[in-house]
Amino acid sequence: MTNNSPVGKPIPIDVIEESLYEVRRKIYPRSVTGLFARWRIILVVATQLLFYGLPWISWNDRQAVLFDLIQRKFYIFGLVLWPQDVIYLTLLLILSALALFLFTAIAGRLFCGYACPQTVYTEIFMWIERKVEGDRFARIRLDGEEWPWSIRKWRLKITKHFLWLLIAFWTGFTFIGYFTPIETLGTAILHFSLGPWQTFWLCFYSFATWGNAGFMREQVCKYMCPYARFQSVMVDKDTFLVTYDKVRGEPRGSRSKSADHATLGLGDCVDCSICVQVCPTGIDIRDGLQYMCIGCGACIDACDQVMEKVDYPKGLIRYTTERAIEDKETNQSAIRHILRPRVLIYTAFITVLTSAFLISLLTRNPLRVDVMRDRGALAREVDGVRIENIYRIQIMNASENNMNVQVRATGLDDLKILNSQGQVITEIEVGPASNMLIPVKVSTTVGAHEPGNYPIHFDVIGHEMSGGELIARKRDEKSSFIVPR
Ligand code: SF4
Ligand code: SF4
């Protein structure tokens, strides 16, 4: 369990291993205040305002962010994405992965400690637990054997679980609200008219939140999260990590406040174990870097308070790099090593991909056209005057405005596009964010062309009013026209 390797060796993230079959010790993290605790609160509030708030925002008389799986359309404010836009989702996933690599190379598990949903909900649930049952020692006493199940204990446990379930339910409800209009969902719940799938997912997400944040907690980070396992390959000697300064702290030991610890042969660590008590994953950061450390900084806040009390300089546990500890550098000079090859490579990839993503999004043509030649219907002669081929034209208007779409067939003389009633089609109106499939016949005059297969084009121009301006969107779709013998 203990890492006694001297500071200065390459970072062995997996130094400490615990048996996967070890019986879980319940962790009772002590509350802590300080700079990093404030950052965690800010991030919890910011992420939850965003998550709980977004589905309630309206945009163009519709939910601003809605992933409508049934209609297969994703609405993100003014942007409407169709299954054909899967490239944006792919780019977004690649960008998120690269951003995670970049942050990890610079500052370890920054995401885990402050913005990961598991951490955020555990923070919220622990806050409720502390408010209801008290801080670490009160909770240990409450759960301890010496405290039988009194009325008070029942009351506290029921209150805690009721509040947990309330948050879990609201989280599940909000999550489904990203896929079904949230107001309709709310009304359905109030009228007990939820569909079976909605009921299933609501129960599933509520239960998952309650279980993960209430009971599983650090076990998700320790045993279930793959990121914890592969992060060791992403950090190096210049990565800023929560680190115990062994050089300064050891040998550790208690001492009276008035004693000169240097003459006692002691380092700065007074061995109060408060850094262990505040740790949500229950580890001792003094044992060295461990994959279970989520980089939350709670031990930094705790140790800084102890250092303040004993009049030692703060920062015995701090965000720093292995190289800085080794070379006794300050963080200011360690920052110089941030710009190293792996960071520059990740940054370059992110810059290129973000630019490609934005350019492609800004220049995206909201008019989509697909022309399918009906291979089941043969080319035919009608009334000895005209030759007809059958097609299906799919027009998708991915904009938020009505579109007047003009369709023309070119490539052969005298091509006309007719609807199923035989009327010439020149203009079609396609509503905002909608999709039309139109069966058409394309005809030309008999005898004007030799029998054969001719390439033709469907020239499609859509006009939409956007911001008081008439904008033309163009598409050109290739197909073929058969002149029979
Ligand atoms: S060791 Fe410190 S930074 Fe790591 S998880 Fe525990 S309290 Fe958070
Ligand atoms: S809080 Fe600081 S002083 Fe106390 S045991 Fe942890 S490292 Fe040592």
XYZ file of C-alpha atoms and ligand atoms in Angstrom:
501
model
C 0.000 0.000 0.000
C 2.740 2.467 0.784
C 4.886 4.208 -1.731
C 8.284 4.755 -0.201
C 9.965 5.651 -3.435
C 11.922 8.846 -3.199
C 10.499 11.930 -4.782
C 12.054 12.401 -8.176
C 11.452 9.031 -9.841
C 9.095 8.902 -12.844
C 5.482 9.252 -11.798
C 4.125 5.794 -10.949
C 0.395 6.556 -10.861
C -0.500 2.969 -10.060
C 1.857 2.692 -7.150
C -0.833 1.741 -4.745
C -3.061 -1.154 -5.578
C -5.981 -2.400 -3.596
C -7.533 -5.760 -4.091
C -10.621 -5.523 -6.253
C -12.259 -7.907 -3.822
C -11.521 -5.828 -0.738
C -14.540 -5.273 1.476
C -15.547 -1.652 1.141
C -14.906 0.588 4.111
C -17.559 3.275 4.235
C -15.956 6.680 3.854
C -17.105 9.602 5.953
C -15.430 12.622 4.365
C -15.030 15.562 6.688
C -16.265 18.928 5.416
C -13.619 21.356 4.348
C -13.468 25.004 3.411
C -10.917 26.875 1.369
C -9.975 27.922 -2.125
C -10.513 24.564 -3.827
C -13.726 23.890 -1.913
C -15.012 27.232 -3.232
C -14.054 26.249 -6.778
C -15.904 22.967 -6.387
C -19.028 24.796 -5.192
C -18.791 27.228 -8.122
C -18.463 24.357 -10.594
C -21.324 22.390 -8.991
C -23.611 25.439 -9.180
C -22.542 26.360 -12.726
C -22.889 22.851 -14.179
C -26.221 22.250 -12.474
C -27.671 25.614 -13.463
C -26.797 24.668 -17.001
C -28.075 21.100 -16.796
C -31.327 21.794 -14.919
C -31.971 25.104 -16.665
C -31.318 24.437 -20.363
C -34.430 22.343 -21.112
C -36.646 25.161 -19.796
C -35.326 27.737 -22.263
C -37.456 28.343 -25.354
C -36.218 29.287 -28.791
C -38.462 29.998 -31.792
C -41.506 28.682 -29.867
C -39.740 25.424 -29.192
C -37.465 23.970 -26.529
C -34.033 25.464 -27.230
C -32.126 22.216 -26.694
C -34.049 19.120 -27.667
C -32.732 15.825 -28.968
C -35.855 14.554 -30.669
C -34.987 10.920 -31.305
C -38.413 10.031 -32.705
C -38.295 12.768 -35.352
C -34.524 12.212 -35.649
C -33.746 15.899 -35.261
C -31.472 17.589 -32.756
C -32.389 21.185 -31.950
C -29.636 23.290 -30.395
C -30.976 26.844 -30.229
C -31.129 27.992 -33.886
C -29.300 24.937 -35.159
C -31.221 21.893 -36.403
C -29.128 18.772 -36.875
C -30.321 15.745 -38.831
C -28.933 12.204 -38.905
C -26.901 13.347 -41.944
C -25.066 15.755 -39.605
C -23.506 12.944 -37.611
C -20.106 14.352 -38.617
C -20.637 17.254 -36.179
C -21.323 14.861 -33.353
C -18.228 12.862 -34.274
C -16.104 16.015 -34.356
C -17.535 17.093 -31.023
C -16.662 13.748 -29.434
C -13.119 13.853 -30.837
C -12.739 17.438 -29.582
C -13.986 16.467 -26.102
C -11.524 13.564 -25.965
C -8.641 15.808 -27.076
C -9.636 18.471 -24.544
C -9.608 15.803 -21.840
C -6.121 14.682 -22.930
C -4.916 18.281 -22.918
C -6.300 19.092 -19.467
C -4.923 15.836 -18.114
C -1.456 16.541 -19.504
C -1.524 20.012 -17.922
C -3.320 19.426 -14.638
C -4.208 15.764 -14.149
C -7.781 14.829 -13.317
C -9.074 18.377 -13.334
C -12.324 17.234 -14.936
C -12.809 14.453 -12.357
C -12.344 16.712 -9.369
C -14.588 19.543 -10.464
C -16.929 18.827 -13.354
C -17.499 15.076 -13.677
C -21.194 14.306 -13.036
C -20.170 11.585 -10.570
C -18.197 14.115 -8.492
C -20.806 16.832 -8.839
C -23.730 14.660 -7.696
C -21.651 13.090 -4.936
C -20.857 16.630 -3.727
C -24.562 17.529 -3.747
C -25.555 14.322 -1.972
C -22.749 14.712 0.605
C -23.831 18.287 1.252
C -27.376 17.071 1.990
C -25.953 14.277 4.156
C -23.909 16.749 6.169
C -26.867 19.112 6.583
C -29.127 16.291 7.812
C -26.805 13.956 9.725
C -23.938 16.268 10.640
C -20.241 16.249 9.845
C -17.877 13.252 9.773
C -17.881 12.291 13.475
C -21.638 12.771 13.905
C -22.195 10.480 10.905
C -19.737 7.882 12.167
C -21.513 7.929 15.537
C -24.918 7.716 13.875
C -23.911 4.694 11.819
C -21.917 3.162 14.655
C -23.086 0.097 16.509
C -23.213 1.940 19.813
C -26.098 3.972 18.388
C -29.196 1.763 18.025
C -31.956 2.576 15.567
C -33.650 5.263 17.622
C -36.517 7.445 16.377
C -33.970 10.182 15.723
C -31.853 7.896 13.577
C -34.898 6.822 11.564
C -35.943 10.444 11.155
C -32.503 11.512 9.936
C -32.114 8.592 7.535
C -35.623 8.990 6.100
C -35.128 12.757 5.653
C -31.787 12.214 3.925
C -33.119 9.586 1.543
C -36.230 11.614 0.818
C -34.074 14.616 -0.198
C -31.697 12.371 -2.169
C -34.617 10.795 -4.017
C -36.074 14.225 -4.748
C -32.807 15.358 -6.365
C -32.412 12.004 -8.128
C -35.945 12.212 -9.511
C -35.454 15.796 -10.704
C -32.178 14.786 -12.341
C -33.830 11.842 -14.132
C -36.748 14.054 -15.161
C -34.390 16.755 -16.494
C -32.307 14.215 -18.367
C -35.357 12.826 -20.165
C -36.453 16.418 -20.742
C -33.569 16.712 -23.217
C -35.201 14.010 -25.340
C -38.919 14.731 -24.845
C -40.245 18.300 -24.520
C -39.905 18.877 -20.792
C -43.212 20.689 -20.332
C -45.130 17.855 -22.003
C -43.189 15.415 -19.843
C -44.079 17.358 -16.676
C -47.761 17.422 -17.625
C -47.680 13.671 -18.363
C -46.170 12.985 -14.938
C -48.795 15.134 -13.219
C -51.562 13.269 -15.056
C -49.948 9.840 -14.575
C -49.963 9.391 -18.344
C -46.271 8.692 -19.002
C -45.514 6.125 -21.698
C -43.808 2.846 -20.694
C -40.407 3.856 -22.092
C -40.501 7.275 -20.489
C -41.427 5.643 -17.177
C -38.585 3.156 -17.549
C -35.954 5.807 -18.332
C -37.223 8.139 -15.613
C -36.938 5.354 -13.026
C -33.607 4.204 -14.454
C -31.907 7.616 -14.345
C -33.381 8.536 -10.969
C -32.249 5.226 -9.512
C -28.790 5.536 -11.140
C -28.306 9.021 -9.662
C -29.466 7.876 -6.221
C -27.269 4.772 -6.311
C -24.156 6.361 -7.787
C -24.104 9.556 -5.748
C -25.621 8.147 -2.561
C -23.960 4.750 -2.237
C -21.376 3.926 -4.908
C -19.558 7.270 -4.736
C -15.780 6.800 -4.821
C -16.207 3.184 -5.990
C -17.359 4.456 -9.385
C -14.104 6.432 -9.671
C -11.971 3.610 -8.303
C -13.377 0.575 -10.047
C -15.758 1.563 -12.816
C -14.296 4.633 -14.502
C -11.883 3.688 -17.316
C -10.356 7.167 -17.285
C -8.770 6.487 -13.890
C -6.941 3.542 -15.434
C -5.506 5.155 -18.516
C -4.718 8.599 -17.119
C -1.261 7.405 -16.007
C -0.087 7.407 -19.627
C -1.200 11.014 -20.046
C 0.717 12.582 -17.185
C 4.430 13.224 -16.931
C 6.900 14.975 -14.647
C 5.562 18.388 -15.717
C 1.887 17.696 -15.040
C 0.369 19.718 -12.212
C -1.083 17.234 -9.724
C -2.197 17.329 -6.127
C 1.068 16.348 -4.499
C 2.351 15.960 -0.975
C 5.773 17.568 -0.677
C 7.632 14.630 0.835
C 10.915 16.489 0.923
C 9.400 19.111 3.156
C 6.939 16.970 5.104
C 8.977 13.915 6.124
C 9.717 12.550 8.605
C 6.215 13.241 9.806
C 5.196 13.278 13.460
C 3.234 15.145 16.081
C 4.924 17.878 18.072
C 3.972 20.695 20.399
C 3.330 24.005 18.728
C 6.242 25.621 20.546
C 8.755 22.887 19.631
C 11.354 23.526 16.950
C 10.662 20.565 14.724
C 13.948 20.937 12.865
C 15.886 20.164 16.026
C 13.539 17.212 16.675
C 14.445 15.923 13.237
C 10.856 16.244 11.996
C 9.488 17.537 8.735
C 6.493 19.861 8.349
C 3.773 17.165 8.451
C 2.278 17.103 11.933
C 0.588 13.769 11.122
C -2.865 15.071 12.042
C -4.458 12.910 9.289
C -6.976 15.642 8.434
C -5.947 15.367 4.778
C -7.081 11.726 4.902
C -10.322 12.547 6.703
C -11.433 15.044 4.054
C -10.566 12.818 1.112
C -13.734 11.661 -0.709
C -11.929 8.574 -2.020
C -10.451 7.740 1.374
C -6.793 7.759 0.375
C -3.712 9.140 2.050
C -2.046 11.482 -0.418
C 1.149 11.187 1.624
C 1.533 7.626 0.336
C 2.335 9.045 -3.097
C 0.424 9.580 -6.298
C -2.453 7.182 -6.679
C -4.898 6.461 -9.450
C -7.768 6.812 -6.947
C -6.970 10.512 -6.425
C -9.550 12.535 -8.322
C -7.573 15.751 -7.890
C -10.342 17.517 -5.963
C -7.921 19.542 -3.829
C -9.816 18.916 -0.557
C -6.590 17.722 1.091
C -4.844 20.936 -0.013
C -7.473 23.096 1.691
C -7.352 20.926 4.823
C -3.573 20.887 5.081
C -3.309 24.625 4.413
C -5.579 25.246 7.390
C -3.379 23.030 9.560
C -0.239 24.805 8.333
C -1.837 28.131 9.166
C -2.631 26.940 12.695
C 0.907 25.724 13.359
C 2.471 28.754 11.677
C 4.202 26.851 8.878
C 4.119 27.966 5.273
C 1.109 26.717 3.341
C 1.469 24.321 0.407
C 2.741 21.156 2.074
C 0.122 19.524 -0.150
C -0.322 21.546 -3.311
C -0.898 21.493 -7.040
C 2.586 21.147 -8.391
C 4.711 19.042 -10.710
C 7.042 16.217 -9.895
C 9.890 18.154 -11.498
C 9.170 21.202 -9.310
C 9.347 19.101 -6.137
C 12.487 17.361 -7.357
C 14.282 20.574 -8.338
C 12.771 22.606 -5.488
C 11.210 24.948 -8.042
C 8.364 27.331 -7.387
C 5.101 26.866 -9.303
C 5.858 30.052 -11.245
C 8.947 28.469 -12.754
C 7.188 25.084 -13.156
C 4.586 26.821 -15.344
C 7.363 27.374 -17.894
C 7.274 23.652 -18.649
C 3.594 23.706 -19.581
C 4.389 24.278 -23.243
C 5.898 20.897 -24.039
C 5.476 18.684 -27.117
C 2.420 16.699 -26.016
C 0.600 19.866 -24.908
C 1.477 21.625 -28.161
C 0.356 18.631 -30.239
C -2.998 18.376 -28.438
C -3.465 22.155 -28.746
C -2.664 22.072 -32.464
C -5.156 19.239 -33.056
C -7.825 21.031 -31.029
C -7.254 24.311 -32.896
C -7.430 22.661 -36.317
C -10.496 20.569 -35.468
C -12.311 23.467 -33.779
C -11.679 25.677 -36.815
C -12.907 22.930 -39.154
C -15.954 22.393 -36.941
C -16.848 26.101 -36.839
C -16.208 26.755 -40.530
C -18.264 23.756 -41.543
C -21.075 24.762 -39.160
C -21.128 28.407 -40.288
C -21.061 27.550 -43.985
C -23.519 24.672 -43.607
C -26.214 24.612 -46.261
C -29.569 24.034 -44.516
C -31.097 22.834 -47.776
C -30.561 19.114 -48.370
C -31.774 17.261 -51.416
C -31.733 13.568 -52.216
C -32.965 12.275 -55.560
C -33.762 8.599 -55.881
C -34.641 7.165 -59.259
C -37.481 4.683 -58.917
C -35.808 1.544 -60.220
C -39.016 -0.468 -59.822
C -40.879 1.669 -62.378
C -39.693 1.417 -65.971
C -39.222 4.433 -68.222
C -42.389 4.672 -70.288
C -43.971 6.466 -73.204
C -47.160 8.374 -72.398
C -49.793 9.013 -75.098
C -47.065 8.627 -77.738
C -45.990 12.211 -76.933
C -43.734 12.164 -73.913
C -41.304 9.816 -72.187
C -41.471 9.667 -68.370
C -39.074 8.463 -65.674
C -40.175 8.258 -62.033
C -38.166 9.713 -59.126
C -38.554 10.512 -55.466
C -37.126 13.816 -54.329
C -36.432 14.277 -50.647
C -36.062 17.910 -49.589
C -34.853 18.689 -46.093
C -35.049 22.203 -44.743
C -32.698 22.288 -41.758
C -33.233 26.008 -41.194
C -35.659 27.639 -38.805
C -37.458 29.488 -41.658
C -39.949 28.578 -44.352
C -38.264 27.798 -47.640
C -39.634 28.243 -51.157
C -37.849 25.633 -53.177
C -37.597 25.801 -56.978
C -36.756 22.563 -58.756
C -35.545 22.266 -62.320
C -34.295 19.253 -64.259
C -31.495 19.895 -66.772
C -29.208 17.860 -68.995
C -31.691 16.977 -71.753
C -33.891 19.213 -73.890
C -37.403 19.950 -72.786
C -37.282 18.227 -69.362
C -40.330 18.861 -67.192
C -40.968 17.846 -63.600
C -44.556 16.739 -62.953
C -46.366 15.735 -59.792
C -48.437 12.542 -59.533
C -51.466 14.411 -60.998
C -49.423 15.352 -64.049
C -49.103 19.061 -63.142
C -45.781 20.805 -63.723
C -43.930 21.481 -60.478
C -41.813 24.575 -60.261
C -41.962 25.581 -56.616
C -42.461 23.667 -53.381
C -42.888 25.177 -49.934
C -40.986 23.349 -47.184
C -41.668 24.342 -43.568
C -38.948 25.124 -41.008
C -36.936 22.125 -39.810
C -38.954 19.748 -41.921
C -38.540 17.091 -44.475
C -40.628 16.335 -47.608
C -40.596 13.279 -49.820
C -42.171 14.042 -53.184
C -42.798 11.448 -55.905
C -42.298 13.121 -59.315
C -42.197 12.233 -62.971
C -39.623 13.774 -65.256
C -40.616 13.842 -68.896
C -39.222 14.799 -72.288
C -40.555 14.707 -75.832
C -40.679 11.378 -77.658
C -38.124 11.150 -80.456
C -36.025 14.075 -79.246
C -33.282 11.690 -78.071
C -31.822 8.381 -79.109
C -32.599 5.449 -76.762
C -30.067 5.268 -73.925
C -29.164 6.276 -70.409
C -28.510 10.030 -70.019
C -27.091 11.855 -66.994
C -29.389 14.643 -65.807
C -29.261 17.193 -62.976
C -31.852 18.412 -60.521
C -31.079 22.068 -59.874
C -32.704 23.023 -56.615
C -32.784 26.570 -55.229
C -34.378 27.303 -51.860
C -35.203 30.853 -50.763
C -35.538 31.702 -47.092
C -35.976 34.989 -45.253
C -33.339 35.172 -42.561
C -32.730 38.308 -40.494
C -34.810 40.382 -42.961
C -32.712 39.188 -45.881
C -33.732 36.829 -48.691
C -31.106 34.106 -48.879
C -30.796 31.596 -51.711
C -29.582 28.059 -50.971
C -28.535 25.916 -53.902
C -28.182 22.222 -54.483
C -27.365 20.206 -57.563
C -28.215 16.508 -57.505
C -27.159 14.121 -60.258
C -29.352 11.325 -61.564
C -30.033 9.502 -64.825
C -32.823 9.494 -67.380
C -33.614 6.493 -69.551
C -34.996 6.856 -73.058
C -36.477 3.427 -73.923
C -36.301 1.794 -77.381
S -6.009 12.806 -2.225
Fe -6.649 14.933 -2.059
S -7.040 15.580 -4.152
Fe -6.917 13.352 -4.170
S -9.028 12.711 -3.976
Fe -8.184 12.753 -1.914
S -8.679 14.810 -1.164
Fe -8.994 14.848 -3.362
S -3.129 17.614 6.786
Fe -1.034 18.193 6.300
S -0.066 18.112 8.269
Fe -1.943 16.980 8.558
S -1.357 14.880 8.102
Fe -2.040 15.761 6.197
S -0.142 16.457 5.225
Fe 0.328 16.129 7.381
